[in-house]
XYZ file of C-alpha atoms in Angstrom:
133
model
C 55.026 101.112 130.565
C 51.073 102.364 128.955
C 50.710 103.423 124.706
C 50.692 106.721 126.136
C 53.473 107.275 128.374
C 56.499 109.432 126.960
C 60.412 109.743 128.931
C 61.235 112.544 129.374
C 65.105 113.742 128.570
C 64.963 115.031 132.323
C 64.162 111.542 133.170
C 67.421 110.165 131.780
C 69.419 112.759 132.879
C 68.410 112.729 136.023
C 69.561 108.599 136.194
C 72.624 109.183 134.548
C 72.983 111.817 137.394
C 71.977 109.709 139.918
C 74.504 106.653 139.200
C 77.341 108.860 137.932
C 79.470 107.463 140.698
C 78.850 103.938 139.461
C 79.357 105.202 135.437
C 82.538 106.460 136.342
C 83.890 103.670 138.728
C 83.005 100.960 135.610
C 84.564 103.372 133.121
C 87.667 103.462 135.235
C 88.087 99.768 136.313
C 87.450 98.837 132.320
C 90.244 101.063 131.430
C 92.673 99.690 134.402
C 91.247 96.526 133.123
C 92.918 97.093 130.113
C 96.331 98.959 130.583
C 97.068 96.059 132.803
C 96.137 93.261 129.721
C 98.356 95.514 127.693
C 101.127 95.312 129.949
C 101.335 91.911 130.428
C 100.731 90.751 126.454
C 103.778 93.674 126.403
C 106.014 91.761 129.395
C 105.392 88.261 127.358
C 106.922 89.599 123.612
C 103.585 89.279 122.357
C 103.193 92.810 121.243
C 106.793 92.142 119.426
C 106.938 89.333 118.490
C 107.989 88.717 114.966
C 108.070 86.024 112.573
C 110.272 84.993 109.897
C 108.785 83.247 106.893
C 111.176 81.529 104.718
C 109.858 79.718 101.511
C 111.571 79.124 97.914
C 110.581 78.904 94.795
C 110.936 77.670 90.840
C 110.816 80.363 88.134
C 110.544 78.085 84.910
C 109.767 80.039 81.130
C 106.524 78.666 79.744
C 104.549 79.757 77.249
C 100.580 80.174 77.766
C 99.776 76.544 76.994
C 102.360 74.948 79.414
C 105.066 74.121 77.082
C 108.775 75.482 77.739
C 110.037 78.086 75.328
C 111.864 75.192 73.203
C 108.173 73.878 72.451
C 108.521 70.882 75.022
C 106.531 69.741 77.580
C 109.938 69.231 79.491
C 113.002 72.084 79.716
C 115.647 71.995 77.609
C 119.307 73.310 78.984
C 118.218 76.496 77.463
C 114.622 77.306 79.342
C 116.746 76.366 82.156
C 119.886 79.197 81.663
C 117.165 81.708 80.617
C 115.227 80.584 84.310
C 118.242 81.418 86.132
C 118.810 83.879 84.095
C 115.391 85.671 84.924
C 116.182 85.074 88.919
C 117.209 88.161 89.310
C 114.410 89.854 87.571
C 111.580 88.345 89.224
C 113.792 89.516 92.788
C 113.566 93.184 91.404
C 109.859 92.798 90.202
C 108.815 90.950 93.367
C 110.645 93.702 95.548
C 109.035 96.475 93.416
C 106.847 99.556 95.350
C 104.097 98.126 92.472
C 103.940 94.614 93.465
C 104.511 95.707 97.379
C 101.515 98.390 96.808
C 99.630 95.463 95.529
C 100.137 93.164 97.721
C 99.531 95.634 100.609
C 95.939 96.520 99.132
C 94.691 93.097 98.871
C 95.629 91.952 102.123
C 94.412 94.898 103.650
C 96.968 95.962 105.771
C 97.055 98.969 107.715
C 100.059 101.332 108.415
C 102.557 98.707 106.318
C 104.228 100.981 104.110
C 106.357 99.210 100.995
C 109.584 100.061 102.593
C 108.434 98.113 105.958
C 108.270 95.188 103.751
C 110.957 96.396 101.531
C 113.081 95.929 104.811
C 112.325 92.907 105.734
C 112.197 91.266 102.648
C 115.187 89.241 101.242
C 115.192 87.483 98.508
C 118.327 85.537 96.914
C 118.928 83.074 93.965
C 120.246 79.700 95.301
C 123.782 78.546 93.904
C 123.140 80.136 90.344
C 120.013 77.960 90.320
C 116.492 79.273 89.148
C 115.143 78.788 92.400
C 114.756 81.781 94.719
C 114.823 81.742 98.537
């Protein structure tokens, strides 16, 4: 191409019209491939796959310096009892709309509501201990 050559819009339009059958055929072929691959994924169950994640954690009542509320670096009976009593409170806070909204925002989840997570999240105290499952 020379330095002064210009491409007119009509030249581009002519090229598109000239190859319109090929453009339409490739568009339809791409659409069909996408539909077939989505159908295969759906039939294999990959689109409806659900995952179950389990974990356990222990609740401990410690202050900012890492000492337990009794003032020692090991838990006393009072600390353990307090932690057991906090299990329900912690479960409530973890399932609160504020906490779930923060989780959704920090993970960047799209199309997920706090209700979706709340309905699929189970938290329970393990045998009246300070452990939540």
